Amino acid sequence: MSIGRNAPGDHRTGAMGRTLYDKVWDDHTVKGYPDGSCLLYIDRHLVQEVSSPQAFAGLRQAGRKVRRSAANIAVADHAIATGGARRLAPDGLAALQLRRLEDNARDFAVPYIPVSDPRHGIVHVIGPELGFTLPGVTLVCGDSHTCTHGAFGALAFGIGASECEHVLATQTLRQSRQKRMRVRLEGVMPDGVAIKDVSLALISRIGTGGGTGHAIEYAGSAIPALPMEARMTLCNMSVEAGSRVGMVAPDERTFAYLEGRRMAPRGVLWERALDHWRGLPSDPDAVFDRDVAIDLGKLAPYVTWGTNPSEAVPVNGRIPDPASETDAGRRGRLARSLDYMALEPGMRVEDIGIDRVFIGSCTNSRIDDLRAAARVAAGRKVSARVRAMVVPGSAAVRMQAEAEGLDRIFRDAGFDWREAGCSMCVAMNEDRLAPGQRCASTSNRNFEGRQGVGGRTHLMSPAMAAAAAIAGHLADVRSFLS
Amino acid sequence: MTPFGRVKSVAAPLPESDIDTDVIFPARFLLLLDKAGLGKHLFNERRYDRAGKPRPDFILNQPPFETARILVAGQRFGSGSSREQAVWALADFGFACVIAPSFGEIFYTNCFKNGVLAIRMDETSHRALLQASQAGDIVTVDLERQRVSWTSGAVSFDIDAYRRRALLEGLDEIAQTLSDDSGAIDDFEARWSSRAPWVQIEGQHAAPDGGKDTP
Ligand code: SF4
């Protein structure tokens, strides 16, 4: 991997080529303020149950209205159960939260997708499925993984509840333009290596703060062949590198994915949209403040061993030793991670036994992810020591997987086949680790307690998680494919 | 929002890097619907053992730091999720100011929306401030003069002019946008919808006419 820093150019003069990010930004600038920040128009807003109650409460308190109800979609994904009676009839705090979302959607005329609806799913999975996510739009959500939608060439970023309230009331946000960073993906991924491995390799090298202050654009010779699902995984993980924004320029694959979707433009409007979208990719002479290149051909499958996504190594590697770290701060951090994860320095990654497997989350719960996991699971059995679950990202993914017989493959192998939701990515429902349990997970965060108090998370690709389920320990999926 | 005044207090040192929002405010408490009263769950797993008893080794359980109004944190404090609950919990606990070498971006923004001053400090000054905090020094944060001072040192800090003013005046940003910029927003909407009419989705939810249902 090479890392270069270019002299920052003045992107506002127009004398120089513009990046994809700049083009979408410029299209949405309502006005500039004297301090250089801008009022940015927001086309789309996804509303979920966790970050919205306080925003609507704020509107109510101030007697304000939602400026453009139809620019929103509300859906519950974080706290809902992924099966059983509680899915449609939740109890306790989850029931209150769900009811509050429904009440707010009704009172403010925000379109709402119920849990039982065939369009239901994790916000970042259904936005693209519905054609709500489009190239060249601005899209926000009170959720950090909103960067996922950048896979379509949208300028999409996560915001807090106060900013949600600002968007609901004004359809705008005051923002400052970020620096631009380009991550070039070159070469071809070897069999067994997935786009998740590219993200984990990138974050392990540039760090969880590597993208801070920058809008990332993923480019390079590997992009055209990447399916939309893979682009979404890639952009989704941008926030784990510290960046609120990750984008891929729209191309024919993007258009083919969107054409005919419920909320995508039709007829003459589709043609006009295509014209606009074809002008969005970064100009050849656009300048990036930072450039990073990754050779995909050299990558192995990655797993995280620690408590942030940068603490990752190739699956055939070993757990690092704090003793070999010279910087006291980093040594302390490493020791703390190993302690929380109950791992010994120098041990082989493949010797780490696991208790649970979670295949799901807005990172890796799309149809291609399930196909990749099913390919490994087919004709095999989940280890007796492991409880494994597959949670599709949306009702549509679930239906498609069932049409392809993937649910049978998973069930026959001993996986639990669930209904859509965030589930054990965030452990707000009953899908969670018990203290001390260790999980192979396709989600995006291995933070302390993320999957349940005292739980231990190892992040990896769907195929790697399936391999771990069968082996009963972290395992190299490449030995399952030959 | 109440205007931000000068803060003078002991500063709680929490030098560990990468304290993410899941550590600051664990997800299971996100089921709560209010902003108020979240301070009791701040750093929950670090602060209490499984039986709910305060852990004596955690800094906020040690006098005089349980009354600190300033938190001196490590690198990338508040990275991870966008949950504003992390800031509501810090504010409810009593923190008015968080100082760190770097922050998670959404967390940083969220601080200012809630009257909490987040200060990015270079690593050398940060190290000196940490030492002073550990020694129990009284630290003063003066936003007006953009200065942090303690017994043996002082350092000025950078802050975006708008954020500074918003804090000092306790601005209601939504009210301000509505009063100052409504006309500009109307104009923009008219321009944008004629230039990019496909972006408008009025009415489309009401009659979803099918379309392809593949994931
Ligand atoms: S799947 Fe996980 S990361 Fe994605 S939106 Fe849900 S909780 Fe957040």
XYZ file of C-alpha atoms and ligand atoms in Angstrom:
705
model
C 0.000 0.000 0.000
C 1.303 3.426 -0.765
C 0.205 6.590 0.927
C 0.785 9.980 -0.620
C -0.148 13.450 0.478
C -0.813 16.023 -2.172
C -0.651 19.716 -1.645
C -4.201 20.776 -0.860
C -5.653 22.489 -3.902
C -8.271 25.179 -3.949
C -11.251 23.232 -5.167
C -13.549 26.198 -5.273
C -11.963 28.215 -8.013
C -13.347 26.071 -10.800
C -9.992 26.272 -12.547
C -9.263 22.757 -11.489
C -11.240 19.547 -11.917
C -13.775 18.686 -9.262
C -14.227 15.468 -7.342
C -17.489 13.545 -7.138
C -17.866 14.818 -3.555
C -17.398 18.438 -4.656
C -19.931 18.118 -7.455
C -22.664 16.813 -5.181
C -21.718 19.380 -2.553
C -21.855 22.262 -5.036
C -25.226 21.065 -6.351
C -26.658 21.289 -2.824
C -25.191 24.532 -1.540
C -28.068 26.763 -0.496
C -25.719 29.511 0.637
C -22.234 30.098 1.929
C -21.474 31.726 5.273
C -18.606 34.143 5.918
C -16.679 31.515 7.905
C -16.500 29.226 4.869
C -19.199 26.818 5.990
C -22.290 26.224 3.870
C -25.954 25.613 4.293
C -26.392 22.291 2.535
C -29.743 21.154 1.180
C -30.702 17.620 2.242
C -32.738 15.601 -0.262
C -33.370 12.474 1.778
C -33.620 11.527 5.433
C -33.933 8.028 6.874
C -35.543 7.968 10.286
C -35.141 5.114 12.766
C -36.446 4.475 16.234
C -33.294 5.117 18.276
C -32.126 8.539 17.116
C -35.465 10.143 16.237
C -37.657 10.326 19.384
C -35.747 13.263 20.848
C -35.699 15.046 17.475
C -39.481 14.850 17.150
C -39.868 15.833 20.803
C -37.812 18.948 20.048
C -40.065 19.834 17.113
C -43.166 19.381 19.248
C -41.771 21.480 22.046
C -40.969 24.362 19.719
C -44.211 23.956 17.760
C -42.366 23.275 14.517
C -43.402 21.250 11.499
C -41.549 18.831 9.252
C -40.673 20.844 6.173
C -40.983 18.065 3.581
C -42.563 14.931 4.931
C -42.109 12.962 1.705
C -38.332 13.397 1.861
C -38.279 10.971 4.790
C -38.776 7.284 5.375
C -39.242 6.003 8.904
C -38.509 2.396 9.786
C -37.675 0.495 12.982
C -34.603 -1.721 12.744
C -32.372 -1.453 15.824
C -34.491 -2.739 18.669
C -36.969 -5.053 16.956
C -36.848 -8.805 17.533
C -35.707 -10.961 14.606
C -38.171 -13.747 15.261
C -40.778 -15.085 17.662
C -43.885 -13.409 19.044
C -41.980 -10.306 20.133
C -41.259 -9.346 16.549
C -44.744 -8.035 15.946
C -45.726 -7.642 19.580
C -42.675 -6.255 21.363
C -42.719 -5.623 25.087
C -40.995 -3.349 27.567
C -38.912 -0.415 26.398
C -38.669 -1.707 22.824
C -42.457 -1.559 22.543
C -42.492 2.049 23.770
C -39.800 2.998 21.315
C -41.586 1.358 18.391
C -44.886 2.999 19.329
C -43.175 6.364 19.622
C -41.790 6.027 16.094
C -45.223 5.101 14.739
C -46.869 8.003 16.574
C -44.265 10.481 15.357
C -44.532 9.252 11.775
C -48.310 9.619 11.901
C -48.324 13.020 13.615
C -45.738 14.508 11.267
C -47.006 12.696 8.130
C -43.673 10.934 7.627
C -43.974 7.804 5.440
C -43.561 4.779 7.686
C -42.677 1.194 6.802
C -44.083 -1.246 9.380
C -42.111 -4.246 10.595
C -44.543 -6.599 8.827
C -44.195 -4.820 5.456
C -42.339 -6.550 2.577
C -40.262 -3.360 2.204
C -39.023 -3.575 5.814
C -35.368 -3.915 6.745
C -32.275 -2.152 8.083
C -32.382 1.499 6.932
C -29.129 1.189 4.999
C -30.277 -1.947 3.231
C -33.731 -0.762 2.190
C -32.774 2.769 1.072
C -31.040 1.386 -2.030
C -33.577 -1.434 -2.512
C -36.426 1.056 -2.756
C -34.542 3.411 -5.028
C -34.787 6.019 -2.254
C -30.992 6.217 -2.477
C -29.931 7.772 -5.778
C -26.686 9.072 -7.268
C -25.993 12.736 -6.681
C -28.460 13.232 -3.826
C -27.669 14.252 -0.262
C -28.916 11.690 2.236
C -28.657 11.683 6.013
C -29.751 9.507 8.912
C -29.186 9.567 12.651
C -26.832 6.662 12.240
C -23.114 6.637 11.558
C -23.293 3.952 8.852
C -25.250 6.261 6.570
C -22.011 6.409 4.570
C -23.208 3.095 3.060
C -25.369 5.005 0.570
C -22.243 6.628 -0.876
C -21.895 3.408 -2.887
C -24.374 4.990 -5.303
C -22.550 8.279 -5.607
C -24.827 9.926 -3.048
C -23.338 12.336 -0.512
C -24.536 10.465 2.543
C -23.441 10.855 6.140
C -24.489 10.082 9.686
C -25.744 12.812 12.011
C -26.820 13.131 15.628
C -30.375 13.620 16.879
C -30.049 17.431 17.046
C -29.032 17.527 13.405
C -31.949 15.197 12.585
C -34.226 17.797 14.142
C -32.573 20.514 12.059
C -33.138 18.485 8.884
C -36.745 17.716 9.745
C -37.464 21.390 10.371
C -35.434 23.019 7.607
C -34.378 20.341 5.074
C -30.836 21.680 5.490
C -27.694 21.364 7.595
C -24.898 23.810 8.215
C -21.720 21.935 7.240
C -18.085 22.534 6.404
C -16.560 20.965 3.336
C -14.215 18.103 4.126
C -10.865 17.307 2.614
C -10.835 14.640 -0.061
C -9.114 11.307 0.195
C -8.924 8.763 -2.573
C -8.516 5.058 -1.880
C -7.504 3.263 -5.064
C -8.268 -0.432 -5.253
C -6.055 -2.113 -7.830
C -5.840 -5.721 -8.961
C -8.139 -8.677 -8.402
C -9.168 -10.239 -5.104
C -7.972 -13.849 -4.805
C -10.674 -16.480 -4.209
C -11.715 -16.474 -0.557
C -10.900 -12.783 -0.145
C -13.931 -10.487 0.098
C -14.432 -6.741 0.033
C -14.741 -6.829 3.857
C -11.121 -7.974 3.947
C -10.169 -4.950 1.857
C -11.854 -2.666 4.405
C -10.250 -4.384 7.388
C -6.837 -4.313 5.698
C -7.275 -0.617 4.910
C -8.342 0.283 8.460
C -5.587 -1.801 10.032
C -3.107 0.241 7.995
C -4.455 3.781 8.152
C -6.040 3.423 11.600
C -9.486 4.247 12.965
C -8.611 7.930 12.605
C -7.042 7.560 9.143
C -10.004 9.080 7.327
C -10.931 11.723 9.913
C -11.718 15.070 8.324
C -11.829 13.529 4.860
C -14.514 12.380 2.467
C -13.260 9.129 0.992
C -13.757 8.232 -2.645
C -13.053 4.629 -3.576
C -11.600 4.430 -7.060
C -9.154 2.337 -9.053
C -9.225 -0.456 -11.596
C -11.067 -2.895 -9.310
C -14.187 -0.736 -8.955
C -16.039 -1.391 -12.234
C -16.249 -5.130 -11.535
C -17.482 -4.669 -7.957
C -21.179 -5.522 -7.475
C -23.302 -2.877 -5.729
C -23.441 -5.067 -2.618
C -19.651 -4.999 -2.337
C -19.560 -1.236 -2.901
C -22.056 -0.804 -0.073
C -19.909 -2.912 2.281
C -16.880 -0.849 1.336
C -18.582 2.512 1.858
C -20.269 1.248 5.042
C -16.883 0.618 6.673
C -15.635 4.161 5.890
C -16.823 5.423 9.265
C -14.680 2.778 10.969
C -11.715 4.519 9.330
C -12.914 7.781 10.900
C -14.619 9.217 7.815
C -18.264 10.227 7.750
C -18.356 9.938 3.965
C -17.355 7.125 1.589
C -18.330 7.298 -2.077
C -18.062 5.393 -5.322
C -18.735 7.116 -8.645
C -21.961 5.904 -10.256
C -21.552 3.784 -13.379
C -23.582 1.423 -15.560
C -23.730 -1.124 -12.733
C -25.242 1.507 -10.452
C -27.857 2.435 -13.051
C -28.727 -1.202 -13.775
C -29.272 -1.791 -10.043
C -31.576 1.203 -9.707
C -33.616 1.038 -12.892
C -37.195 0.023 -12.202
C -37.018 0.296 -8.410
C -40.120 1.591 -6.637
C -38.892 5.115 -5.983
C -36.396 5.450 -8.815
C -37.321 7.866 -11.611
C -39.069 6.516 -14.735
C -39.343 7.356 -18.402
C -38.199 10.819 -19.388
C -37.107 11.586 -15.836
C -34.928 8.458 -15.806
C -33.211 9.661 -18.992
C -32.657 13.134 -17.563
C -31.345 11.648 -14.349
C -28.897 9.441 -16.278
C -27.576 12.511 -18.087
C -26.930 14.232 -14.781
C -25.490 11.159 -13.089
C -23.021 10.513 -15.923
C -21.458 13.890 -15.195
C -20.860 13.131 -11.504
C -17.624 11.081 -11.525
C -14.508 12.992 -10.460
C -12.828 14.881 -13.279
C -9.520 13.370 -14.434
C -7.623 16.398 -13.126
C -9.431 16.546 -9.769
C -7.055 16.853 -6.828
C -7.261 14.776 -3.668
C -5.645 15.853 -0.430
C -4.591 12.315 0.280
C -4.152 9.217 -1.850
C -3.945 5.614 -0.706
C -3.555 2.538 -2.904
C -4.211 -1.099 -2.058
C -3.129 -4.071 -4.136
C -6.039 -6.488 -3.811
C -4.094 -9.362 -5.343
C -1.849 -9.520 -2.273
C -4.596 -9.674 0.359
C -5.529 -12.581 2.611
C -8.780 -12.885 4.586
C -8.656 -10.646 7.680
C -10.069 -10.954 11.176
C -10.018 -8.493 14.041
C -8.518 -9.652 17.320
C -9.000 -6.503 19.426
C -11.634 -3.960 20.378
C -11.533 -1.559 17.462
C -11.664 -2.349 13.757
C -8.036 -1.387 13.150
C -6.860 -4.231 15.368
C -6.962 -6.751 12.546
C -4.547 -9.299 11.064
C -4.599 -11.855 8.246
C -6.286 -15.056 9.414
C -3.047 -17.030 9.099
C -1.271 -14.532 11.341
C -0.657 -14.288 15.058
C -1.890 -12.105 17.889
C 0.499 -9.173 18.373
C 2.720 -8.877 21.425
C 2.563 -5.648 23.461
C 6.191 -6.260 24.495
C 7.319 -5.516 20.935
C 5.490 -2.147 20.921
C 7.841 0.745 21.700
C 5.247 3.483 22.225
C 3.897 3.324 25.785
C 0.435 4.547 24.831
C 0.031 1.992 22.075
C 1.458 -0.731 24.304
C -1.132 0.033 26.955
C -3.943 0.077 24.437
C -2.813 -3.274 23.008
C -2.565 -4.868 26.428
C -6.026 -3.626 27.338
C -7.506 -5.052 24.119
C -5.850 -8.426 24.688
C -7.076 -8.464 28.254
C -10.670 -7.692 27.263
C -10.518 -10.246 24.455
C -8.833 -12.844 26.719
C -6.100 -13.580 24.181
C -2.419 -14.431 24.612
C 0.270 -12.504 22.718
C 1.748 -14.556 19.887
C -1.028 -17.130 19.695
C -2.210 -18.261 16.273
C -5.423 -16.597 15.130
C -6.747 -19.954 13.933
C -6.443 -21.375 17.453
C -9.119 -19.008 18.756
C -12.259 -21.021 19.560
C -15.673 -19.374 19.234
C -19.128 -19.773 20.772
C -21.360 -17.777 18.448
C -21.575 -16.694 14.825
C -23.517 -13.695 13.564
C -24.009 -13.219 9.827
C -25.883 -9.969 9.342
C -25.797 -6.146 9.856
C -25.859 -3.280 7.366
C -22.284 -4.220 6.462
C -22.860 -7.797 5.330
C -26.494 -8.893 5.184
C -27.229 -8.459 1.490
C -27.947 -11.225 -0.972
C -24.340 -11.542 -2.191
C -23.158 -11.833 1.415
C -25.598 -14.648 2.099
C -24.616 -16.395 -1.122
C -20.939 -16.248 -0.121
C -21.694 -17.676 3.328
C -24.005 -20.355 1.907
C -21.306 -21.458 -0.507
C -19.142 -22.367 2.496
C -21.987 -23.790 4.589
C -23.404 -26.021 1.838
C -23.243 -29.680 2.770
C -21.452 -28.988 6.063
C -22.500 -28.771 9.709
C -22.100 -26.006 12.267
C -19.722 -27.144 15.017
C -21.480 -28.558 18.069
C -19.906 -25.884 20.268
C -21.269 -22.992 18.177
C -24.643 -21.242 17.983
C -24.848 -19.558 14.608
C -27.438 -17.177 13.183
C -28.100 -15.598 9.815
C -30.073 -12.346 9.869
C -30.944 -10.995 6.404
C -30.765 -7.224 6.062
C -34.288 -6.849 4.724
C -37.474 -8.735 3.978
C -36.532 -8.534 0.294
C -33.134 -10.143 0.938
C -34.829 -12.829 2.976
C -37.341 -13.575 0.229
C -34.683 -13.646 -2.447
C -32.504 -15.967 -0.356
C -35.458 -18.285 0.166
C -36.202 -18.263 -3.554
C -32.619 -19.383 -4.139
C -32.807 -22.070 -1.446
C -30.128 -20.433 0.726
C -32.314 -20.696 3.821
C -32.380 -24.501 3.355
C -28.608 -24.625 3.068
C -28.221 -22.615 6.280
C -30.890 -24.533 8.171
C -29.549 -27.919 7.088
C -26.114 -26.876 8.300
C -27.562 -25.878 11.667
C -27.771 -22.089 11.340
C -30.706 -20.220 12.807
C -32.516 -18.388 9.937
C -33.958 -15.102 11.210
C -35.964 -12.090 10.060
C -34.492 -8.706 9.164
C -33.076 -6.231 11.675
C -29.872 -4.977 13.255
C -29.938 -7.844 15.714
C -26.610 -8.843 17.249
C -24.755 -6.022 15.522
C -25.909 -3.719 18.314
C -27.534 -6.104 20.817
C -30.558 -3.950 21.573
C -32.960 -6.873 21.303
C -32.571 -10.367 22.771
C -29.928 -11.321 20.168
C -26.837 -10.785 22.247
C -23.722 -12.428 23.612
C -23.517 -13.563 27.209
C -20.552 -12.183 29.167
C -17.351 -13.883 28.053
C -18.844 -15.375 24.883
C -16.805 -15.073 21.725
C -18.395 -14.363 18.363
C -17.332 -14.477 14.726
C -19.332 -11.582 13.297
C -19.856 -9.951 9.917
C -20.844 -6.631 11.530
C -18.709 -3.504 11.685
C -17.788 -2.864 15.310
C -15.828 -4.996 17.734
C -16.073 -2.412 20.516
C -16.213 -3.588 24.134
C -19.704 -4.816 24.900
C -21.026 -3.997 21.422
C -22.669 -7.416 21.011
C -23.608 -7.725 24.673
C -21.983 -6.847 27.996
C -18.641 -8.655 28.271
C -19.042 -10.199 24.799
C -16.016 -10.582 22.511
C -16.297 -9.852 18.818
C -14.116 -10.864 15.889
C -15.040 -9.075 12.663
C -14.703 -10.826 9.320
C -16.366 -11.475 5.969
C -19.528 -13.600 5.608
C -17.621 -16.528 4.075
C -15.069 -16.377 6.904
C -17.847 -16.314 9.505
C -19.436 -19.379 7.908
C -16.062 -21.146 7.959
C -15.658 -20.289 11.649
C -19.139 -21.641 12.388
C -18.223 -24.984 10.879
C -14.703 -25.227 12.290
C -15.686 -24.026 15.772
C -12.705 -21.691 15.740
C -11.448 -18.846 13.554
C -10.538 -20.535 10.282
C -9.137 -19.720 6.869
C -12.044 -19.917 4.438
C -9.639 -20.641 1.595
C -9.207 -24.192 2.882
C -12.983 -24.671 2.566
C -13.131 -23.659 -1.053
C -10.705 -26.060 -2.677
C -29.525 26.188 24.978
C -27.981 27.921 27.994
C -25.019 30.162 27.162
C -21.618 28.720 27.921
C -19.824 30.482 30.744
C -16.325 30.064 32.110
C -15.663 26.609 33.585
C -13.438 26.192 36.603
C -13.128 22.722 38.070
C -10.957 19.699 38.648
C -10.476 17.806 35.394
C -11.007 14.049 35.237
C -8.122 12.350 33.427
C -9.134 9.481 31.134
C -6.054 9.101 28.931
C -7.002 5.802 27.278
C -7.281 6.142 23.496
C -10.244 5.051 21.350
C -12.960 5.362 23.970
C -15.890 4.833 21.619
C -19.515 5.829 22.066
C -20.445 2.248 23.006
C -18.153 2.589 26.030
C -19.456 6.081 26.803
C -23.080 5.032 26.538
C -23.813 1.318 25.995
C -26.411 0.523 23.339
C -28.910 -1.202 25.580
C -29.736 2.126 27.241
C -30.607 3.597 23.840
C -34.094 2.222 24.401
C -34.717 5.157 26.744
C -36.709 7.867 25.018
C -35.618 10.994 26.861
C -32.565 13.192 26.851
C -32.662 13.825 30.563
C -31.237 11.681 33.333
C -28.823 9.665 31.205
C -25.786 10.553 33.329
C -26.269 7.539 35.528
C -25.438 5.251 32.572
C -22.360 7.197 31.502
C -19.410 4.776 31.058
C -21.712 2.167 32.571
C -19.511 -0.924 32.222
C -16.398 0.946 33.331
C -18.129 2.599 36.243
C -20.064 -0.308 37.741
C -19.397 -3.995 38.188
C -21.928 -6.596 37.072
C -23.746 -6.288 40.390
C -24.117 -2.548 39.828
C -21.548 -1.541 42.471
C -19.201 1.355 41.608
C -15.750 0.114 40.581
C -13.254 1.917 42.826
C -10.569 1.890 40.115
C -12.621 4.008 37.682
C -11.679 7.664 37.695
C -15.202 9.048 38.056
C -15.670 6.984 41.214
C -12.685 8.646 42.863
C -12.871 11.947 44.730
C -12.529 14.716 43.721
C -13.233 13.638 40.131
C -16.857 12.644 40.623
C -17.633 16.361 40.567
C -15.369 17.205 37.612
C -16.863 19.431 34.927
C -13.942 18.919 32.556
C -12.921 15.594 31.031
C -9.413 15.153 29.650
C -9.726 12.204 27.296
C -7.423 10.304 24.939
C -7.137 10.127 21.167
C -10.233 9.595 19.028
C -12.572 10.048 21.979
C -16.177 9.417 20.937
C -15.459 7.518 17.764
C -18.065 5.084 16.493
C -21.791 5.577 16.515
C -23.735 8.812 16.033
C -25.703 8.364 19.265
C -26.161 11.783 20.826
C -26.972 9.973 24.057
C -23.197 9.871 24.626
C -23.184 13.668 24.889
C -26.458 13.904 26.796
C -24.991 11.493 29.354
C -21.755 13.467 29.685
C -23.690 16.713 30.086
C -26.131 15.188 32.544
C -23.239 13.873 34.616
C -21.977 17.458 34.799
C -19.345 17.744 32.088
C -19.296 21.076 30.276
C -16.036 20.530 28.434
C -14.158 17.579 26.906
C -10.527 17.968 25.882
C -8.723 15.409 23.699
C -6.094 15.234 20.951
C -8.805 14.090 18.510
C -12.483 13.141 18.438
C -14.941 11.015 16.519
C -16.448 13.476 14.038
C -20.136 13.028 14.721
C -19.527 13.053 18.470
C -17.593 16.305 18.113
C -20.502 17.938 16.293
C -23.014 16.557 18.771
C -21.139 18.148 21.693
C -21.713 21.661 20.394
C -25.408 21.011 19.815
C -25.751 20.434 23.529
C -23.698 23.201 25.024
C -20.661 20.986 25.599
C -17.367 22.476 24.490
C -15.085 19.947 22.758
C -11.482 21.122 22.517
C -8.893 19.551 20.238
C -5.485 19.977 21.899
C -2.031 19.223 20.520
C -0.361 16.249 22.138
C 2.331 18.125 24.057
C -0.115 20.469 25.795
C -2.486 17.570 26.269
C 0.200 15.597 28.088
C 0.925 18.529 30.395
C -2.769 19.024 31.085
C -3.201 15.323 31.822
C -0.440 15.513 34.408
C -1.984 18.526 36.032
C -5.389 16.838 36.053
C -3.968 13.734 37.634
C -2.474 15.917 40.346
C -5.927 17.342 41.026
C -5.204 20.833 39.684
C -8.077 23.220 39.195
C -8.410 23.826 35.459
C -10.070 26.867 33.936
C -11.622 26.854 30.496
C -12.304 30.297 29.110
C -14.173 30.089 25.813
C -14.357 33.865 25.414
C -10.553 34.084 25.383
C -10.095 30.567 23.928
C -7.760 29.539 26.706
C -7.275 26.573 29.033
C -5.166 27.214 32.107
C -4.028 25.361 35.203
C -1.527 26.023 38.024
C 1.611 25.526 35.992
C 0.486 26.063 32.431
C -1.881 27.582 29.946
C -2.650 27.002 26.308
C -4.929 28.641 23.791
C -7.156 26.583 21.535
C -8.742 26.872 18.117
C -12.437 26.758 17.586
C -14.628 27.493 14.643
C -16.040 31.026 15.016
C -19.646 29.994 14.490
C -19.497 27.198 17.043
C -17.897 29.539 19.539
C -20.620 32.119 19.092
C -23.357 29.477 19.213
C -22.049 28.271 22.579
C -21.422 31.709 24.053
C -24.856 32.977 23.090
C -26.686 29.697 23.606
C -28.067 29.951 20.063
C -31.053 27.967 18.892
C -29.639 26.968 15.524
C -32.936 25.801 14.071
C -34.609 29.087 14.962
C -31.725 30.893 13.353
C -31.871 28.933 10.108
C -35.625 29.409 9.947
C -35.431 33.141 10.529
C -32.354 33.956 8.424
C -32.362 31.413 5.637
C -35.929 30.368 4.867
C -35.983 32.510 1.736
C -32.726 31.052 0.485
C -34.025 27.536 1.118
C -37.245 28.260 -0.811
C -35.233 29.630 -3.725
C -32.902 26.686 -3.695
C -35.769 24.196 -3.655
C -37.380 25.853 -6.645
C -34.096 25.844 -8.599
C -33.137 22.318 -7.670
C -36.512 20.814 -8.436
C -36.522 22.254 -11.920
C -32.934 21.194 -12.512
C -33.265 17.722 -10.972
C -36.998 16.949 -10.936
C -36.381 13.221 -10.401
C -35.181 13.975 -6.891
C -38.687 15.016 -5.849
C -40.573 12.105 -4.378
C -43.809 13.786 -3.365
C -46.673 11.334 -3.519
C -44.603 8.334 -4.512
C -44.840 6.690 -1.096
C -48.591 6.896 -1.094
C -48.927 4.778 -4.197
C -45.971 2.439 -4.420
C -46.709 0.923 -7.813
C -44.557 -2.097 -7.299
C -41.360 -1.861 -9.236
C -38.764 -4.537 -8.887
C -38.604 -6.222 -5.527
C -35.223 -7.852 -5.816
C -32.860 -6.955 -3.014
S -26.839 -3.064 11.467
Fe -25.568 -2.318 13.140
S -24.308 -0.720 12.296
Fe -25.956 -1.115 10.848
S -27.557 0.392 11.335
Fe -28.005 -1.468 12.502
S -26.973 -1.213 14.458
Fe -26.110 0.307 13.082
